[in-house]
Amino acid sequence: MEYFAIIIAAIFVNNIVLAQFLGICPFLGVSGKISTAGGMAGAVLFVMTIATIVTYLIYYFILIPFGISYLQTITYILVISALVQMVELILKKVSPPLYQALGIFLPLITTNCAILGVAILTVQKDFNLLQSVVFSVATAIGFGLALIIFAGIREHLDLMGVPKAMRGAPIALLVAGILALAFMGFAGLV
């Protein structure tokens, strides 16, 4: 039951984008098409999960025993940067169209505060390694869910007769706000 509560809370109740407002940059930047949103969601899932495992091990087996836990944030940023470089190289080789579609937003995963936030939250919530992995995967799924829903709505809006003054960023921000309000309906679920 404990893991189920972590999953439901991370995906719906405390959605990293729509409730905690972390990772807004890729949420707004890569949500123009469902295909690129899916690619970004997969990249974030991979980086967030691996980053959480590596940072957890570094924190509890290096930083704490040596009394240098004050280096937590800079260490986490270095780990996340290295992982993003690895994802970038893999995508460039495996899927060049997706690599081109993600463009500048792929390297921006390095500065995606959602990934750093999850790595720090697992320590603050005093999760064990398995709970941390479950939390990071569920959070990444929540991020992907919000991103794909938002991309689907934006694709649909491109086909609608949106007034000229509301096209682009204004309607996107309005829809994001409504989507965040909709996710508030999950509050109190767990």
Coordinates of N, CA and C in Angstrom, one line a residue:
M1 N 0.8 -1.2 0.0 CA 0.0 0.0 0.0 C 0.9 1.3 0.0
E2 N 2.0 1.2 0.7 CA 2.9 2.4 0.8 C 3.4 2.8 -0.6
Y3 N 3.8 1.8 -1.4 CA 4.3 2.1 -2.7 C 3.2 2.6 -3.6
F4 N 2.0 2.1 -3.5 CA 0.9 2.5 -4.2 C 0.6 4.0 -3.9
A5 N 0.7 4.3 -2.7 CA 0.4 5.7 -2.3 C 1.5 6.7 -2.9
I6 N 2.7 6.2 -2.9 CA 3.8 7.0 -3.5 C 3.6 7.2 -4.9
I7 N 3.1 6.2 -5.6 CA 2.9 6.3 -7.1 C 1.7 7.2 -7.4
I8 N 0.6 7.0 -6.7 CA -0.6 7.9 -7.0 C -0.3 9.3 -6.6
A9 N 0.4 9.5 -5.5 CA 0.8 10.9 -5.1 C 1.7 11.6 -6.1
A10 N 2.7 10.8 -6.6 CA 3.7 11.4 -7.5 C 3.1 11.7 -8.9
I11 N 2.2 10.8 -9.3 CA 1.6 11.0 -10.7 C 0.5 12.1 -10.7
F12 N -0.4 12.0 -9.7 CA -1.6 12.8 -9.8 C -1.6 13.9 -8.7
V13 N -1.5 13.6 -7.5 CA -1.7 14.6 -6.4 C -0.6 15.7 -6.4
N14 N 0.6 15.2 -6.4 CA 1.7 16.2 -6.3 C 2.5 16.2 -7.7
N15 N 1.8 16.2 -8.8 CA 2.4 16.2 -10.1 C 3.5 17.3 -10.1
I16 N 4.6 16.8 -10.6 CA 5.8 17.7 -10.5 C 5.7 19.0 -11.3
V17 N 4.9 18.9 -12.4 CA 4.7 20.1 -13.3 C 3.5 20.9 -12.8
L18 N 2.4 20.2 -12.6 CA 1.1 20.9 -12.4 C 0.8 21.3 -11.0
A19 N 1.5 20.7 -10.0 CA 1.2 21.0 -8.6 C 2.4 21.6 -8.0
Q20 N 3.7 21.2 -8.4 CA 4.9 21.8 -7.8 C 5.6 22.8 -8.7
F21 N 5.1 22.9 -10.0 CA 5.7 23.9 -10.9 C 7.2 23.7 -11.1
L22 N 7.6 22.5 -11.2 CA 9.0 22.2 -11.5 C 9.0 21.6 -13.0
G23 N 10.0 22.0 -13.8 CA 10.1 21.5 -15.1 C 9.2 22.2 -16.1
I24 N 8.9 23.4 -15.8 CA 8.0 24.2 -16.7 C 8.6 24.5 -18.0
C25 N 10.0 24.7 -18.1 CA 10.6 25.0 -19.4 C 10.4 23.9 -20.4
P26 N 10.7 22.7 -20.2 CA 10.4 21.7 -21.2 C 8.9 21.5 -21.4
F27 N 8.1 21.7 -20.3 CA 6.7 21.5 -20.4 C 6.1 22.5 -21.4
L28 N 6.5 23.7 -21.4 CA 6.0 24.7 -22.4 C 6.7 24.6 -23.7
G29 N 8.0 24.2 -23.7 CA 8.8 24.3 -24.9 C 8.7 23.1 -25.9
V30 N 8.4 21.9 -25.3 CA 8.4 20.7 -26.1 C 7.0 20.2 -26.3
S31 N 6.0 20.9 -25.9 CA 4.6 20.4 -26.0 C 3.9 20.8 -27.2
G32 N 4.6 21.1 -28.3 CA 3.9 21.5 -29.5 C 3.3 20.3 -30.3
K33 N 4.0 19.2 -30.2 CA 3.6 18.0 -30.8 C 3.6 16.8 -29.9
I34 N 2.7 15.8 -30.0 CA 2.7 14.7 -29.1 C 3.9 13.8 -29.3
S35 N 4.4 13.7 -30.6 CA 5.6 12.9 -30.8 C 6.8 13.4 -30.0
T36 N 7.1 14.7 -30.1 CA 8.2 15.2 -29.4 C 8.0 15.2 -27.9
A37 N 6.7 15.4 -27.5 CA 6.4 15.3 -26.0 C 6.7 13.9 -25.5
G38 N 6.3 12.9 -26.3 CA 6.6 11.5 -25.9 C 8.1 11.2 -25.8
G39 N 8.9 11.8 -26.7 CA 10.3 11.6 -26.7 C 10.9 12.3 -25.5
M40 N 10.5 13.5 -25.2 CA 11.0 14.2 -24.0 C 10.6 13.4 -22.7
A41 N 9.4 12.9 -22.7 CA 8.9 12.2 -21.5 C 9.8 10.9 -21.3
G42 N 10.1 10.2 -22.4 CA 11.0 9.1 -22.3 C 12.4 9.5 -21.8
A43 N 12.9 10.6 -22.3 CA 14.3 11.0 -21.9 C 14.3 11.4 -20.5
V44 N 13.2 12.1 -20.0 CA 13.2 12.5 -18.6 C 13.0 11.3 -17.7
L45 N 12.2 10.3 -18.1 CA 12.0 9.1 -17.3 C 13.4 8.4 -17.1
F46 N 14.2 8.3 -18.2 CA 15.5 7.7 -18.1 C 16.4 8.4 -17.2
V47 N 16.5 9.7 -17.5 CA 17.5 10.5 -16.7 C 17.1 10.7 -15.3
M48 N 15.8 10.8 -15.0 CA 15.3 11.0 -13.6 C 15.5 9.7 -12.8
T49 N 15.3 8.6 -13.4 CA 15.4 7.3 -12.7 C 16.9 7.0 -12.4
I50 N 17.7 7.1 -13.4 CA 19.2 6.9 -13.2 C 19.8 7.9 -12.3
A51 N 19.4 9.2 -12.5 CA 20.0 10.2 -11.6 C 19.6 10.0 -10.2
T52 N 18.4 9.6 -9.9 CA 18.0 9.3 -8.6 C 18.8 8.2 -7.9
I53 N 19.0 7.1 -8.7 CA 19.7 6.0 -8.2 C 21.2 6.4 -7.9
V54 N 21.8 7.1 -8.8 CA 23.2 7.4 -8.7 C 23.4 8.5 -7.5
T55 N 22.5 9.5 -7.5 CA 22.6 10.5 -6.5 C 22.3 9.9 -5.1
Y56 N 21.4 9.0 -5.0 CA 21.1 8.3 -3.7 C 22.4 7.6 -3.2
L57 N 23.0 6.8 -4.1 CA 24.2 6.1 -3.7 C 25.3 7.0 -3.3
I58 N 25.5 8.1 -4.1 CA 26.6 9.0 -3.8 C 26.3 9.7 -2.5
Y59 N 25.0 10.1 -2.2 CA 24.7 10.8 -1.0 C 25.0 9.9 0.3
Y60 N 24.4 8.7 0.2 CA 24.5 7.8 1.4 C 25.8 7.1 1.6
F61 N 26.6 6.9 0.5 CA 27.8 6.1 0.6 C 29.1 7.0 0.4
I62 N 29.0 8.2 0.0 CA 30.1 9.1 -0.1 C 30.0 10.4 0.7
L63 N 28.9 11.1 0.4 CA 28.8 12.5 1.0 C 28.5 12.4 2.5
I64 N 27.6 11.5 3.0 CA 27.4 11.4 4.4 C 28.6 10.8 5.2
P65 N 29.2 9.7 4.8 CA 30.3 9.1 5.5 C 31.5 10.1 5.6
F66 N 31.7 10.9 4.6 CA 32.9 11.8 4.6 C 32.5 13.2 5.2
G67 N 31.3 13.4 5.6 CA 30.8 14.6 6.2 C 30.8 15.8 5.2
I68 N 30.6 15.5 3.9 CA 30.6 16.6 2.9 C 29.2 16.7 2.3
S69 N 28.2 16.5 3.1 CA 26.8 16.6 2.5 C 26.5 18.0 2.0
Y70 N 27.2 19.0 2.4 CA 27.0 20.3 1.8 C 27.3 20.4 0.3
L71 N 28.0 19.4 -0.2 CA 28.2 19.3 -1.7 C 27.1 18.7 -2.4
Q72 N 26.0 18.4 -1.8 CA 24.9 17.6 -2.4 C 24.4 18.2 -3.7
T73 N 24.1 19.5 -3.7 CA 23.5 20.1 -4.9 C 24.5 20.1 -6.1
I74 N 25.7 20.5 -5.9 CA 26.7 20.6 -7.0 C 27.0 19.2 -7.5
T75 N 27.1 18.2 -6.6 CA 27.3 16.8 -7.0 C 26.2 16.3 -7.9
Y76 N 24.9 16.6 -7.4 CA 23.8 16.2 -8.2 C 23.8 16.8 -9.6
I77 N 24.1 18.1 -9.7 CA 24.1 18.8 -11.0 C 25.2 18.1 -11.9
L78 N 26.3 17.7 -11.4 CA 27.3 17.1 -12.2 C 26.8 15.7 -12.7
V79 N 26.2 15.0 -11.8 CA 25.7 13.6 -12.2 C 24.6 13.8 -13.3
I80 N 23.7 14.7 -13.1 CA 22.6 14.9 -14.1 C 23.2 15.4 -15.4
S81 N 24.2 16.3 -15.4 CA 24.8 16.7 -16.6 C 25.4 15.6 -17.4
A82 N 26.1 14.7 -16.7 CA 26.7 13.6 -17.3 C 25.7 12.6 -17.9
L83 N 24.6 12.4 -17.2 CA 23.5 11.6 -17.7 C 22.9 12.1 -19.0
V84 N 22.6 13.4 -19.0 CA 22.0 14.1 -20.1 C 22.9 14.0 -21.3
Q85 N 24.2 14.2 -21.1 CA 25.2 14.0 -22.2 C 25.1 12.6 -22.8
M86 N 24.9 11.6 -21.9 CA 24.8 10.2 -22.4 C 23.5 10.0 -23.2
V87 N 22.4 10.6 -22.7 CA 21.1 10.5 -23.4 C 21.2 11.2 -24.8
E88 N 21.9 12.3 -24.8 CA 22.0 13.0 -26.1 C 22.8 12.2 -27.1
L89 N 23.9 11.6 -26.7 CA 24.7 10.8 -27.6 C 23.9 9.6 -28.1
I90 N 23.1 8.9 -27.2 CA 22.3 7.8 -27.6 C 21.2 8.2 -28.6
L91 N 20.5 9.3 -28.3 CA 19.4 9.7 -29.2 C 20.0 10.1 -30.5
K92 N 21.1 10.7 -30.5 CA 21.7 11.2 -31.8 C 22.0 10.0 -32.7
K93 N 22.5 8.9 -32.1 CA 22.8 7.6 -32.8 C 21.5 6.8 -33.2
V94 N 20.6 6.7 -32.2 CA 19.5 5.8 -32.3 C 18.3 6.4 -33.1
S95 N 18.0 7.7 -32.8 CA 16.8 8.3 -33.4 C 17.2 9.8 -33.8
P96 N 17.9 10.0 -34.9 CA 18.2 11.3 -35.3 C 17.0 12.3 -35.5
P97 N 15.8 11.8 -36.0 CA 14.7 12.7 -36.1 C 14.2 13.2 -34.7
L98 N 14.2 12.3 -33.7 CA 13.7 12.7 -32.4 C 14.8 13.7 -31.8
Y99 N 16.1 13.4 -32.1 CA 17.1 14.2 -31.6 C 17.0 15.6 -32.2
Q100 N 16.6 15.7 -33.5 CA 16.4 17.0 -34.1 C 15.2 17.7 -33.6
A101 N 14.1 16.9 -33.4 CA 12.9 17.5 -32.9 C 13.0 18.1 -31.5
L102 N 13.8 17.4 -30.6 CA 13.9 17.9 -29.3 C 14.8 19.1 -29.2
G103 N 15.8 19.2 -30.2 CA 16.6 20.4 -30.3 C 17.2 20.9 -29.0
I104 N 17.1 22.1 -28.7 CA 17.8 22.7 -27.6 C 17.2 22.2 -26.3
F105 N 16.0 21.6 -26.3 CA 15.4 21.2 -25.0 C 16.0 20.0 -24.5
L106 N 16.7 19.2 -25.3 CA 17.3 18.0 -24.8 C 18.5 18.4 -23.8
P107 N 19.4 19.3 -24.2 CA 20.4 19.7 -23.3 C 19.9 20.4 -22.1
L108 N 18.7 21.0 -22.3 CA 18.1 21.7 -21.2 C 17.6 20.8 -20.0
I109 N 17.6 19.5 -20.3 CA 17.2 18.6 -19.2 C 18.2 18.7 -18.1
T110 N 19.5 19.1 -18.5 CA 20.5 19.3 -17.5 C 20.1 20.3 -16.5
T111 N 19.4 21.4 -16.9 CA 19.0 22.4 -16.0 C 17.5 22.2 -15.6
N112 N 16.9 21.1 -15.9 CA 15.5 20.8 -15.6 C 15.5 20.6 -14.1
C113 N 14.8 21.6 -13.4 CA 14.8 21.6 -12.0 C 13.9 20.4 -11.5
A114 N 13.1 19.8 -12.3 CA 12.3 18.7 -11.8 C 13.3 17.5 -11.5
I115 N 14.3 17.3 -12.3 CA 15.2 16.1 -12.1 C 16.0 16.4 -10.8
L116 N 16.5 17.6 -10.7 CA 17.3 17.9 -9.5 C 16.4 17.9 -8.2
G117 N 15.1 18.4 -8.4 CA 14.2 18.4 -7.3 C 13.8 17.0 -6.8
V118 N 13.6 16.1 -7.7 CA 13.3 14.7 -7.3 C 14.5 14.1 -6.6
A119 N 15.7 14.3 -7.1 CA 16.9 13.8 -6.4 C 17.0 14.3 -5.0
I120 N 16.7 15.6 -4.8 CA 16.8 16.2 -3.4 C 15.6 15.8 -2.6
L121 N 14.4 15.7 -3.2 CA 13.2 15.3 -2.5 C 13.3 13.9 -1.9
T122 N 14.0 13.0 -2.6 CA 14.1 11.6 -2.1 C 14.9 11.6 -0.8
V123 N 15.9 12.4 -0.7 CA 16.7 12.5 0.5 C 15.8 13.2 1.6
Q124 N 15.1 14.3 1.3 CA 14.3 15.0 2.3 C 13.2 14.1 2.8
K125 N 12.6 13.3 2.0 CA 11.5 12.4 2.4 C 12.0 11.2 3.1
D126 N 13.4 11.0 3.2 CA 14.0 9.9 3.8 C 13.5 8.5 3.3
F127 N 13.4 8.5 1.9 CA 13.1 7.3 1.2 C 14.3 6.3 1.2
N128 N 14.0 5.0 1.2 CA 15.1 4.1 1.0 C 15.3 4.0 -0.5
L129 N 16.2 3.1 -1.0 CA 16.6 3.1 -2.4 C 15.4 2.7 -3.3
L130 N 14.7 1.7 -2.9 CA 13.5 1.2 -3.7 C 12.4 2.2 -3.7
Q131 N 12.1 2.9 -2.6 CA 11.1 3.9 -2.5 C 11.5 5.1 -3.4
S132 N 12.8 5.4 -3.4 CA 13.3 6.5 -4.3 C 13.2 6.2 -5.7
V133 N 13.4 5.0 -6.1 CA 13.3 4.6 -7.5 C 11.8 4.6 -7.9
V134 N 10.9 4.1 -7.1 CA 9.5 4.1 -7.3 C 9.0 5.6 -7.4
F135 N 9.5 6.4 -6.5 CA 9.1 7.8 -6.5 C 9.5 8.5 -7.8
S136 N 10.8 8.3 -8.2 CA 11.3 8.9 -9.4 C 10.6 8.5 -10.7
V137 N 10.4 7.2 -10.8 CA 9.7 6.7 -12.0 C 8.2 7.2 -12.0
A138 N 7.6 7.2 -10.9 CA 6.2 7.7 -10.8 C 6.2 9.2 -11.1
T139 N 7.1 9.9 -10.6 CA 7.2 11.4 -10.9 C 7.4 11.6 -12.4
A140 N 8.3 10.8 -13.0 CA 8.6 11.0 -14.4 C 7.4 10.6 -15.2
I141 N 6.6 9.6 -14.8 CA 5.4 9.3 -15.5 C 4.4 10.4 -15.4
G142 N 4.3 11.0 -14.2 CA 3.4 12.2 -14.0 C 3.8 13.3 -14.9
F143 N 5.1 13.5 -15.0 CA 5.7 14.6 -15.9 C 5.3 14.3 -17.4
G144 N 5.5 13.0 -17.8 CA 5.1 12.6 -19.1 C 3.6 12.7 -19.4
L145 N 2.8 12.3 -18.4 CA 1.4 12.4 -18.6 C 0.9 13.8 -18.8
A146 N 1.4 14.7 -18.0 CA 1.1 16.1 -18.1 C 1.5 16.7 -19.4
L147 N 2.7 16.3 -19.8 CA 3.3 16.8 -21.1 C 2.5 16.3 -22.3
I148 N 2.2 15.1 -22.3 CA 1.4 14.5 -23.5 C 0.0 15.0 -23.5
I149 N -0.6 15.1 -22.4 CA -2.0 15.7 -22.4 C -1.9 17.2 -22.9
F150 N -1.0 17.9 -22.4 CA -0.8 19.3 -22.8 C -0.5 19.4 -24.3
A151 N 0.4 18.5 -24.8 CA 0.7 18.5 -26.3 C -0.5 18.2 -27.1
G152 N -1.3 17.2 -26.6 CA -2.5 16.9 -27.4 C -3.5 18.0 -27.4
I153 N -3.7 18.7 -26.3 CA -4.6 19.9 -26.4 C -4.0 21.0 -27.3
R154 N -2.7 21.2 -27.3 CA -2.1 22.2 -28.1 C -2.2 21.9 -29.6
E155 N -2.1 20.6 -29.9 CA -2.3 20.1 -31.3 C -3.7 20.4 -31.7
H156 N -4.6 20.1 -30.9 CA -6.0 20.3 -31.2 C -6.3 21.8 -31.3
L157 N -5.7 22.6 -30.5 CA -6.0 24.1 -30.6 C -5.4 24.7 -31.9
D158 N -4.4 24.1 -32.4 CA -3.8 24.5 -33.7 C -4.8 24.4 -34.8
L159 N -5.8 23.4 -34.7 CA -6.8 23.2 -35.7 C -8.0 24.0 -35.5
M160 N -8.1 24.6 -34.3 CA -9.3 25.4 -33.9 C -9.2 26.9 -34.4
G161 N -10.2 27.6 -34.3 CA -10.2 29.0 -34.7 C -10.0 29.8 -33.4
V162 N -8.7 29.8 -32.9 CA -8.4 30.6 -31.8 C -8.2 32.0 -32.2
P163 N -8.7 33.0 -31.5 CA -8.5 34.4 -31.9 C -7.0 34.7 -32.0
K164 N -6.7 35.6 -32.9 CA -5.3 35.9 -33.2 C -4.5 36.4 -32.0
A165 N -5.2 37.2 -31.1 CA -4.5 37.7 -29.9 C -4.2 36.6 -28.9
M166 N -4.9 35.5 -29.0 CA -4.7 34.4 -28.0 C -3.8 33.3 -28.6
R167 N -3.4 33.3 -29.8 CA -2.6 32.2 -30.4 C -1.2 32.2 -29.7
G168 N -0.6 31.0 -29.7 CA 0.7 30.8 -29.2 C 0.8 30.8 -27.7
A169 N 1.7 31.5 -27.1 CA 1.9 31.5 -25.6 C 0.7 31.8 -24.8
P170 N -0.1 32.8 -25.2 CA -1.3 33.2 -24.3 C -2.2 32.0 -24.1
I171 N -2.6 31.3 -25.2 CA -3.5 30.2 -25.0 C -2.9 29.0 -24.4
A172 N -1.6 28.8 -24.6 CA -0.8 27.7 -24.0 C -0.8 27.9 -22.5
L173 N -0.5 29.1 -22.0 CA -0.5 29.4 -20.6 C -1.9 29.3 -19.9
L174 N -2.9 29.7 -20.7 CA -4.2 29.6 -20.2 C -4.6 28.1 -20.0
V175 N -4.3 27.3 -21.0 CA -4.6 25.9 -21.0 C -3.8 25.2 -19.8
A176 N -2.5 25.6 -19.7 CA -1.7 25.0 -18.6 C -2.3 25.3 -17.2
G177 N -2.8 26.5 -17.1 CA -3.5 26.8 -15.8 C -4.8 26.0 -15.6
I178 N -5.5 25.8 -16.6 CA -6.8 25.0 -16.5 C -6.4 23.5 -16.2
L179 N -5.3 23.1 -16.8 CA -4.9 21.7 -16.6 C -4.4 21.5 -15.1
A180 N -3.7 22.5 -14.6 CA -3.3 22.5 -13.2 C -4.5 22.5 -12.3
L181 N -5.5 23.3 -12.6 CA -6.7 23.3 -11.8 C -7.4 21.9 -11.8
A182 N -7.4 21.3 -13.0 CA -8.0 20.0 -13.1 C -7.3 18.9 -12.3
F183 N -5.9 19.0 -12.2 CA -5.2 18.1 -11.4 C -5.3 18.4 -9.9
M184 N -5.8 19.6 -9.6 CA -6.0 19.9 -8.1 C -7.2 19.0 -7.6
G185 N -8.0 18.5 -8.6 CA -9.1 17.6 -8.2 C -8.6 16.3 -7.5
F186 N -7.4 16.0 -7.8 CA -6.8 14.8 -7.2 C -6.3 15.0 -5.7
A187 N -6.3 16.2 -5.3 CA -5.9 16.6 -3.9 C -6.7 15.8 -2.9
G188 N -6.0 15.2 -1.9 CA -6.7 14.5 -0.9 C -7.0 13.0 -1.2
L189 N -6.6 12.6 -2.4 CA -6.8 11.2 -2.9 C -5.9 10.3 -2.0
V190 N -4.7 10.7 -1.7 CA -3.9 9.8 -0.8 C -3.3 10.7 0.3

